[in-house]
Short mmCIF file of C-alpha atoms in Angstrom, two decimals:
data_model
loop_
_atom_site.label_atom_id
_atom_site.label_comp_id
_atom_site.label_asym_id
_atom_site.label_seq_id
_atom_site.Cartn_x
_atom_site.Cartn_y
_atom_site.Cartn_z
CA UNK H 1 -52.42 -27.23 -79.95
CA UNK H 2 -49.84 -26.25 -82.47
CA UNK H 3 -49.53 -27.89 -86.09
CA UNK H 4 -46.76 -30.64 -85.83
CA UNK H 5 -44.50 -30.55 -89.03
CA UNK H 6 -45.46 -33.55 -91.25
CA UNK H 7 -42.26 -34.76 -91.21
CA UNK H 8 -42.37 -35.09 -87.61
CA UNK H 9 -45.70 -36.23 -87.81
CA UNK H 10 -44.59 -39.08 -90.07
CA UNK H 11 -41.62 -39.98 -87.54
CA UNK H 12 -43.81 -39.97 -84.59
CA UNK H 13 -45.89 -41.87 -86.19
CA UNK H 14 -43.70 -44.28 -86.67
CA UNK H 15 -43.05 -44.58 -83.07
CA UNK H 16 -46.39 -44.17 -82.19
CA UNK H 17 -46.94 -47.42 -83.90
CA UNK H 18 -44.21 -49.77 -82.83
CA UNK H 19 -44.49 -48.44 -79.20
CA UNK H 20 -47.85 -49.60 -79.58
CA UNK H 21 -46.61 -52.76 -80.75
CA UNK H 22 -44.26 -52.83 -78.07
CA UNK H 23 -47.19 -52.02 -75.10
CA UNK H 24 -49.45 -54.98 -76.57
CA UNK H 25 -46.65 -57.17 -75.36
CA UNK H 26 -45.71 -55.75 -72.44
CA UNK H 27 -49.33 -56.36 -71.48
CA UNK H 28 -49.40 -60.08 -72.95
CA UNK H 29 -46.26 -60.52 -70.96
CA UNK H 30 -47.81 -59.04 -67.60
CA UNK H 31 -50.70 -60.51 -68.20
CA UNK H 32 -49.15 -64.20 -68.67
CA UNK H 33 -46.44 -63.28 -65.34
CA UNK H 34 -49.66 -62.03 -63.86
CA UNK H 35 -51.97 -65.25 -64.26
CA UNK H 36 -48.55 -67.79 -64.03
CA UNK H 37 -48.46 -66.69 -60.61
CA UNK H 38 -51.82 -67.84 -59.61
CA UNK H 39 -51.73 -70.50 -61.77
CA UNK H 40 -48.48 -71.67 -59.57
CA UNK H 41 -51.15 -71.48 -56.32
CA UNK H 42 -52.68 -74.99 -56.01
CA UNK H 43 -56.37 -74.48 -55.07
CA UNK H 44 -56.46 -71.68 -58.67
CA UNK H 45 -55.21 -74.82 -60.52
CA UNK H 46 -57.19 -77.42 -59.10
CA UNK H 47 -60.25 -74.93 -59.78
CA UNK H 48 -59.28 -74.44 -62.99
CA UNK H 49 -58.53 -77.98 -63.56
CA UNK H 50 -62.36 -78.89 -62.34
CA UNK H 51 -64.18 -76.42 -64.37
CA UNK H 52 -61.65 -76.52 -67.85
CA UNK H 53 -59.75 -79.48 -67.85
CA UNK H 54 -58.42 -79.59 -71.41
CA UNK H 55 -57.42 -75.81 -71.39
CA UNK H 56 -55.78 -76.50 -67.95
CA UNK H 57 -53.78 -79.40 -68.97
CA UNK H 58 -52.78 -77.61 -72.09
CA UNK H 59 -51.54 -74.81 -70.56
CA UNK H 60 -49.83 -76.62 -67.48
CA UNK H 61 -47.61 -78.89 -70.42
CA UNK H 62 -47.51 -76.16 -72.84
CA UNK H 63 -46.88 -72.79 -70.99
CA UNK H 64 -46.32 -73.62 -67.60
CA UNK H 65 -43.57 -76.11 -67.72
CA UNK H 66 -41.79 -73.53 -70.54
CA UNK H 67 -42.64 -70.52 -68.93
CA UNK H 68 -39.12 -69.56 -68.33
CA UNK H 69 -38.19 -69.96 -71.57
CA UNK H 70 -41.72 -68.13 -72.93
CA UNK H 71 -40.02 -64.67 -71.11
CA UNK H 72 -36.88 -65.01 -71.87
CA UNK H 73 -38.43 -64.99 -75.14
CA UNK H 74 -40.23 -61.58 -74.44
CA UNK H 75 -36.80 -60.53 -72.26
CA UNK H 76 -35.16 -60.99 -76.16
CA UNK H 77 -37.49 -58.84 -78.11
CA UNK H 78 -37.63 -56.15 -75.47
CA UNK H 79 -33.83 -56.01 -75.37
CA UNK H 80 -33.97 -55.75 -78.99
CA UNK H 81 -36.09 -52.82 -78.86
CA UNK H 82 -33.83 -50.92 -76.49
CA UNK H 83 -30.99 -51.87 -79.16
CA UNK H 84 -33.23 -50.58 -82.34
CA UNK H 85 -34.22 -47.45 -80.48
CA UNK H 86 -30.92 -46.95 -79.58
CA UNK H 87 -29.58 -47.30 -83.26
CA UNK H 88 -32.84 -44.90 -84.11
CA UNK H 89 -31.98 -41.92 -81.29
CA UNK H 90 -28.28 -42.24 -82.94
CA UNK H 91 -29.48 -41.48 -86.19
CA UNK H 92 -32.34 -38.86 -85.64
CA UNK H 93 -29.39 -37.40 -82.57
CA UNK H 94 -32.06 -37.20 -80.09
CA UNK H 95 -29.65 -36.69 -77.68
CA UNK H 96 -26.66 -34.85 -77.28
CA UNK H 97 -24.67 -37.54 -76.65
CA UNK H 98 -24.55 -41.22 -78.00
CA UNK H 99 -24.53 -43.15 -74.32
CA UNK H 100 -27.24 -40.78 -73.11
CA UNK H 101 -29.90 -43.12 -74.63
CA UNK H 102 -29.78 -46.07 -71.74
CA UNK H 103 -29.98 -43.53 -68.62
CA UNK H 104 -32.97 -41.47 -70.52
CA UNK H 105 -35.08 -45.18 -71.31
CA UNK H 106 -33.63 -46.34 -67.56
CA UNK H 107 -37.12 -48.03 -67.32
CA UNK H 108 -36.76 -50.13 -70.81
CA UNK H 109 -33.48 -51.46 -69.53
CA UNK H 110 -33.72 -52.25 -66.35
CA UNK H 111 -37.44 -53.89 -67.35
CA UNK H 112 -35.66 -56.31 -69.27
CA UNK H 113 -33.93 -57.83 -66.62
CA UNK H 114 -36.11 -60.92 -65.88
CA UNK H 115 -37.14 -60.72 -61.78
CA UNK H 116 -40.25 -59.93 -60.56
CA UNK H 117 -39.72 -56.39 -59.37
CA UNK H 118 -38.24 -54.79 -62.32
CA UNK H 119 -40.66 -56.25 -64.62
CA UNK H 120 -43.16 -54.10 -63.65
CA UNK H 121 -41.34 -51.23 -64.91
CA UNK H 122 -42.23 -51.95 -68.40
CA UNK H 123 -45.55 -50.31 -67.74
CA UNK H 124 -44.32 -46.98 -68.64
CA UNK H 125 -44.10 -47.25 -71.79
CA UNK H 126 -47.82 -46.91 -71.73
CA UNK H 127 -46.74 -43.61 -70.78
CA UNK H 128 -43.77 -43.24 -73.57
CA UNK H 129 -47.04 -44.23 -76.10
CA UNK H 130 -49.47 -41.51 -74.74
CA UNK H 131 -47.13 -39.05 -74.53
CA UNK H 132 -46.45 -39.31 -78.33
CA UNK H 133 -49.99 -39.61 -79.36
CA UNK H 134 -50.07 -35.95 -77.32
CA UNK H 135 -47.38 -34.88 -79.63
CA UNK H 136 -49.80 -36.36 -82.33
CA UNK H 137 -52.70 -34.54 -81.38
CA UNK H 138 -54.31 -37.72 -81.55
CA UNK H 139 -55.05 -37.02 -77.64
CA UNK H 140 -54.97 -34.09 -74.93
CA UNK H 141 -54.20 -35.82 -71.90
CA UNK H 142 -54.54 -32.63 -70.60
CA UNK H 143 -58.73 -32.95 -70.46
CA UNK H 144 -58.26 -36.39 -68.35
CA UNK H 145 -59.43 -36.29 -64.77
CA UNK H 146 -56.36 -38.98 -63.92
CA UNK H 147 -54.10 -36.16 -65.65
CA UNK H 148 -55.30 -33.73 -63.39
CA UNK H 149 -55.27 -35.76 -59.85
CA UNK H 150 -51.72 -36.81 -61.12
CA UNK H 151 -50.34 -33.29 -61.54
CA UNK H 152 -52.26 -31.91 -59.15
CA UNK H 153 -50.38 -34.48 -56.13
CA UNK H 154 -47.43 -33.60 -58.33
CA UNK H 155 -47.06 -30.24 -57.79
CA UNK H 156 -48.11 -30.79 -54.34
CA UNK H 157 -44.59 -32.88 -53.67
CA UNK H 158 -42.79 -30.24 -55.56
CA UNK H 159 -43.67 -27.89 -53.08
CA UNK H 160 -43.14 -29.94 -50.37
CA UNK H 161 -39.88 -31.00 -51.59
CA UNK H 162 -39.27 -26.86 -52.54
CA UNK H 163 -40.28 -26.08 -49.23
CA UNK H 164 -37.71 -28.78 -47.01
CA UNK H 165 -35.04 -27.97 -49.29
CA UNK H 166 -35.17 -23.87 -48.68
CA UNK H 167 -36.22 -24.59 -45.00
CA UNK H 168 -32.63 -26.56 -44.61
CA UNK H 169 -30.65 -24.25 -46.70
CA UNK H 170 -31.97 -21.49 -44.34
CA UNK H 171 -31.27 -23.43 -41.19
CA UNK H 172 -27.38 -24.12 -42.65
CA UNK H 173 -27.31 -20.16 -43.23
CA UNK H 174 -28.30 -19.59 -39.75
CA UNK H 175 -26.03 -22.05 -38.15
CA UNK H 176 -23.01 -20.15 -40.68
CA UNK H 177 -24.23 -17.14 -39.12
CA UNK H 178 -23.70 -18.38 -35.49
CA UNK H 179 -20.30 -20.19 -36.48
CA UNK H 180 -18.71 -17.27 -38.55
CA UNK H 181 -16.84 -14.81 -36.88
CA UNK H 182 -15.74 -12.26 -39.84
CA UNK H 183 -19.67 -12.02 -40.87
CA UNK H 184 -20.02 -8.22 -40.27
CA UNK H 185 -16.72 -7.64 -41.42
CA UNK H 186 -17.66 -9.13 -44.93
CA UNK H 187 -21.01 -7.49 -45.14
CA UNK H 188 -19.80 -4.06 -44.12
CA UNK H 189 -16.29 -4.55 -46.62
CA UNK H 190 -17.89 -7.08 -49.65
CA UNK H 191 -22.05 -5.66 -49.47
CA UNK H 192 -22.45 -1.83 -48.18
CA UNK H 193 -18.98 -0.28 -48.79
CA UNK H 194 -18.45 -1.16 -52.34
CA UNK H 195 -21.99 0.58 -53.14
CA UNK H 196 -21.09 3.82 -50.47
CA UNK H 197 -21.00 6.36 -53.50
CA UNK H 198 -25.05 4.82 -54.75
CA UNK H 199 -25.83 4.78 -50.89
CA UNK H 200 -24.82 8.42 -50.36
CA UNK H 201 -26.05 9.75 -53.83
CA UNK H 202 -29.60 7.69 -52.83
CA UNK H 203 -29.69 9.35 -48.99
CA UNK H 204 -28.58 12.98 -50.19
CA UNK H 205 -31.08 12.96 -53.30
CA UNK H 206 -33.93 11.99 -51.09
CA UNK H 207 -33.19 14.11 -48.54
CA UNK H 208 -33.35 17.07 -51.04
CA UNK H 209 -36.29 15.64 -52.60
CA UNK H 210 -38.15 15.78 -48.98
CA UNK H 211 -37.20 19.35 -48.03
CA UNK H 212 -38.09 21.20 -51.18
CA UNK H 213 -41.55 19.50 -50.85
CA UNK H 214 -42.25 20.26 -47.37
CA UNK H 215 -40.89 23.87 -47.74
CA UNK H 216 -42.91 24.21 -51.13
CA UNK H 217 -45.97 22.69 -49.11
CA UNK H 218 -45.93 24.56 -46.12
CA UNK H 219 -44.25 27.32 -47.32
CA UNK H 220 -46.86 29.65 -45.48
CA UNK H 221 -46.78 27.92 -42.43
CA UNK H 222 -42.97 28.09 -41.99
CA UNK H 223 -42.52 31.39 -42.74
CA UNK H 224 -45.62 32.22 -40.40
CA UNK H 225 -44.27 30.13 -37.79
CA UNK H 226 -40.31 32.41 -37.90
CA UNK H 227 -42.32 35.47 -37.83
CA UNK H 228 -43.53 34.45 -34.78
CA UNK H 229 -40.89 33.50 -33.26
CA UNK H 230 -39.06 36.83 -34.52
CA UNK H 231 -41.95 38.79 -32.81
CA UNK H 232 -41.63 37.08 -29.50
CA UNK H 233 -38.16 37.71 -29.34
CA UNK H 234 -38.16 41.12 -30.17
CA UNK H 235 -41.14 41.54 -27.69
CA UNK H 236 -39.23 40.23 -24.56
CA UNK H 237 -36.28 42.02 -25.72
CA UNK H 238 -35.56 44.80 -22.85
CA UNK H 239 -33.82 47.02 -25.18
CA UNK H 240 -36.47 47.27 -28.02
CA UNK H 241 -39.06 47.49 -24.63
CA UNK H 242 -37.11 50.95 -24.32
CA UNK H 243 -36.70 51.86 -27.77
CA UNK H 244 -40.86 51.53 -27.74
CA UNK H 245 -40.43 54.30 -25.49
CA UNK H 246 -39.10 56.72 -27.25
CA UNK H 247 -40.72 59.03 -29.60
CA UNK H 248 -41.84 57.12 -33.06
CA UNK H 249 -40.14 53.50 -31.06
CA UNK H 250 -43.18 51.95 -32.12
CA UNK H 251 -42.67 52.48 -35.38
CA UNK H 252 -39.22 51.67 -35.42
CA UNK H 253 -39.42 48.78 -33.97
CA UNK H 254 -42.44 47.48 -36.24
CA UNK H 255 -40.37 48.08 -39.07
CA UNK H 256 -37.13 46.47 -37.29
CA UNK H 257 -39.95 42.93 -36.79
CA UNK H 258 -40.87 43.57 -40.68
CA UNK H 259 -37.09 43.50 -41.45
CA UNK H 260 -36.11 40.58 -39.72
CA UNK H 261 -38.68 38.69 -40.71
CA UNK H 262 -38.38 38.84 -44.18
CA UNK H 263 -34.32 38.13 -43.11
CA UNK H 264 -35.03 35.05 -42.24
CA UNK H 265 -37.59 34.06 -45.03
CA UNK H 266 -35.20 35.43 -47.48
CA UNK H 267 -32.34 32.82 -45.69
CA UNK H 268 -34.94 30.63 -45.56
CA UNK H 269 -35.95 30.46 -49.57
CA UNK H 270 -31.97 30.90 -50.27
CA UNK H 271 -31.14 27.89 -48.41
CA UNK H 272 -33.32 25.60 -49.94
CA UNK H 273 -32.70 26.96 -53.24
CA UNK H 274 -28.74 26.32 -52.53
CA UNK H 275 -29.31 22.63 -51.70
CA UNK H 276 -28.34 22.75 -55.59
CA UNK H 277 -25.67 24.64 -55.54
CA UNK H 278 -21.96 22.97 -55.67
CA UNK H 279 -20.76 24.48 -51.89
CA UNK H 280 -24.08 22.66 -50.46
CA UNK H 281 -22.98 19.75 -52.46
CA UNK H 282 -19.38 19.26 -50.98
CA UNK H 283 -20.49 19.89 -47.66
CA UNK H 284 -23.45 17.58 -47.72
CA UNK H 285 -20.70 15.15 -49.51
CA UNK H 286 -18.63 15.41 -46.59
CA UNK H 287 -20.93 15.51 -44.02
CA UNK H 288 -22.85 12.21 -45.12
CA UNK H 289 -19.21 10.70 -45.83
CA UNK H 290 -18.53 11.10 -42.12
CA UNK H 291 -22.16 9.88 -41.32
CA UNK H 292 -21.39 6.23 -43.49
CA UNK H 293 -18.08 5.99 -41.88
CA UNK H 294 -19.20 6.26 -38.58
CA UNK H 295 -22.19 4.14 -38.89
CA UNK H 296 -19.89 1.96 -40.67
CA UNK H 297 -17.50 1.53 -37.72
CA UNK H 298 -17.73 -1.95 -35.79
CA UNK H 299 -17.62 -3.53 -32.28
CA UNK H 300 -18.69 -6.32 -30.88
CA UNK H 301 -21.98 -5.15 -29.43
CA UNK H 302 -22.62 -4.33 -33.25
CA UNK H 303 -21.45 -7.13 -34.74
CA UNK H 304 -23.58 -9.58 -32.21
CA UNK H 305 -26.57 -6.93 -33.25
CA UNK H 306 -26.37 -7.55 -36.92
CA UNK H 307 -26.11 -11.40 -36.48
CA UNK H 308 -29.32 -11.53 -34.39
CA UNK H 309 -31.10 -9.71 -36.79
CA UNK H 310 -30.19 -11.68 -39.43
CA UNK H 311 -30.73 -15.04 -37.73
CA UNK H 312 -34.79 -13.35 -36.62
CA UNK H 313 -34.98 -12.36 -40.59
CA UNK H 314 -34.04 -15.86 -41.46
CA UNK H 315 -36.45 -17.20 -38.98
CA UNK H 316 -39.16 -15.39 -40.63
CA UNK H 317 -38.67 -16.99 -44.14
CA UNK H 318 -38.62 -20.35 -42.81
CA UNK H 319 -41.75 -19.47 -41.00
CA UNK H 320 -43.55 -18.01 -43.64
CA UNK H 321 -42.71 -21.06 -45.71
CA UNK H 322 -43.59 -23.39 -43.09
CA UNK H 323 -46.60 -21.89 -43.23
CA UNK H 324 -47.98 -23.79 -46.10
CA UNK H 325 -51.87 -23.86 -47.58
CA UNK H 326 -51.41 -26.67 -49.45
CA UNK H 327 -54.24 -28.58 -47.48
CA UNK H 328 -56.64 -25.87 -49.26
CA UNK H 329 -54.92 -26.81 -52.59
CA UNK H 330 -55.54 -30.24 -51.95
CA UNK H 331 -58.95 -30.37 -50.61
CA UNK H 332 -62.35 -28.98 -52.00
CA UNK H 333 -62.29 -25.13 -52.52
CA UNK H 334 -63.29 -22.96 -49.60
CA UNK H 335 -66.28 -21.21 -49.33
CA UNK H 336 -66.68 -17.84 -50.29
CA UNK H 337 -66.46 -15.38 -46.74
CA UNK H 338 -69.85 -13.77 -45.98
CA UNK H 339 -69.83 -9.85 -46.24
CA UNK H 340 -69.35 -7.81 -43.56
#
């Protein structure tokens, strides 16, 4: 925990101690509301009045019959401490405005209104005084087994809450989808055209990327693969049949196989070593500008398309939240899976 400042330490102090003050009669003022009410019931008092007679009678013509006035008497020191702390967040400007003070102690206010509902709300300054003895490091709530079933259920409503709120903002988005008419329009004019120059220099650097690797990696196997397919052709060629003929054809036309062979691996190696060069460039440029264009180019077959797979997308998220565990977060940790 990390050293509190001992000025602070001497202000929360402070507080520490007159909340205290302040939960002691919160509790003696439950405590009397609390046994008033069953004192009010008439076989509680007529027990009472069997078994302690004085101390009933007492507190029948001293407390009873004033009762009223006994809270309103509590009602007065309570809204005296929502004044004081007031005054005190003021000074020490707790907050970053002066009128924020009421709505942030909205339990200390209303509990001083005297009816039976909101009276219970003083409780939490229990809550107000252990969360300064935290500060304190008089305490570490943070060890408590109630600290830990609280935020454990606590977390467990954030998510849920989480969970409703993205699974309605989805279903809005999908109705939106359904309702709006200009929806591929603004996707293809507001989302993928502004970003047409990243798009292109992404496609063309990738697709550079993937042919000097599989040229570099099967280098042999290409090259193999055109001499074979320079030999067949020149083999089922009826004029180099004749030339084979001929004195020395053989010869001639092994060396005319050779030649174009290493032709074409020669075009082969120069064209990928010109996917560099500046006339490859501007005429990959062009070509993939009239490849965005034209996938870019809208009907209504497309534009229901793109809907529909938005709307499925959409679907999934709210499925895959749906699709909560939170029943293994509450309950007792699974067991481990047997090995296969």
């Amino acid at each position: 925990m990390p050293e509190v400042p001992r000025d602070t330490r001497r202000r929360e102090g402070l507080h520490a101690a007159w909340e205290g003050f302040i939960v002691a009669l919160v509790v003696l003022n439950l405590a009397l509301i609390l046994f008033d009410s069953l004192f009010s019931l008439a076989f509680v008092a007529s027990s009472l009045e069997r078994w302690l007679p004085t101390l009933t009678r007492f507190y029948a013509e001293r407390i009873h019959a004033r009762f009223a006035l006994i809270d309103l008497g509590f009602v007065a020191i309570f809204i005296a401490d929502v004044l004081i702390g007031w005054a005190v967040a003021i000074y020490e400007r707790r907050y970053a405005r002066w009128y924020y003070y009421p709505f942030a102690h909205w339990y200390d206010v209303l509990g001083c209104i005297p009816l039976a509902g909101l009276r219970w709300l003083r409780v939490l300054r229990v809550i107000v005084l252990a969360v300064r003895l935290q500060r304190l490091g008089l305490i570490d709530m943070r060890r408590w087994a109630l600290y830990g079933f609280v935020n454990r259920y606590y977390q467990l409503l954030l998510e849920e809450l989480s969970d409703r709120v993205m699974v309605k903002l989805f279903t809005r988005l999908q109705q939106e989808i359904g309702t709006t008419d200009d929806l591929a329009r603004r996707l293809v004019d507001e989302v993928v055209r502004p970003r047409k120059e990243h798009v292109l220099a992404d496609v063309s650097r990738r697709l550079q990327a993937m042919v000097e690797s599989g040229y570099r990696d099967n280098r042999g196997a290409i090259e193999g693969y055109v001499s074979h397919l320079i030999h067949t052709a020149l083999a089922e060629n009826p004029e180099i049949q004749r030339l084979r003929r001929l004195p020395l054809g053989d010869r001639v036309a092994e060396t005319l196989d050779d030649a174009l062979a290493d032709i074409a691996r020669r075009l082969i190696q120069a064209g990928v070593d010109g996917l560099q060069g500046p006339a490859f460039q501007a005429l990959a440029g062009n070509l993939s500008e009239r490849f965005f264009e034209g996938w870019l180019q809208r009907d209504e077959e497309t534009d229901l398309a793109l809907e529909e797979l938005l709307v499925d997308i959409i679907e999934v998220l709210k499925q895959q939240i749906l699709d909560r565990r939170w029943s293994a977060f509450v309950g007792p940790p699974l067991p481990p899976s047997p090995p296969r």
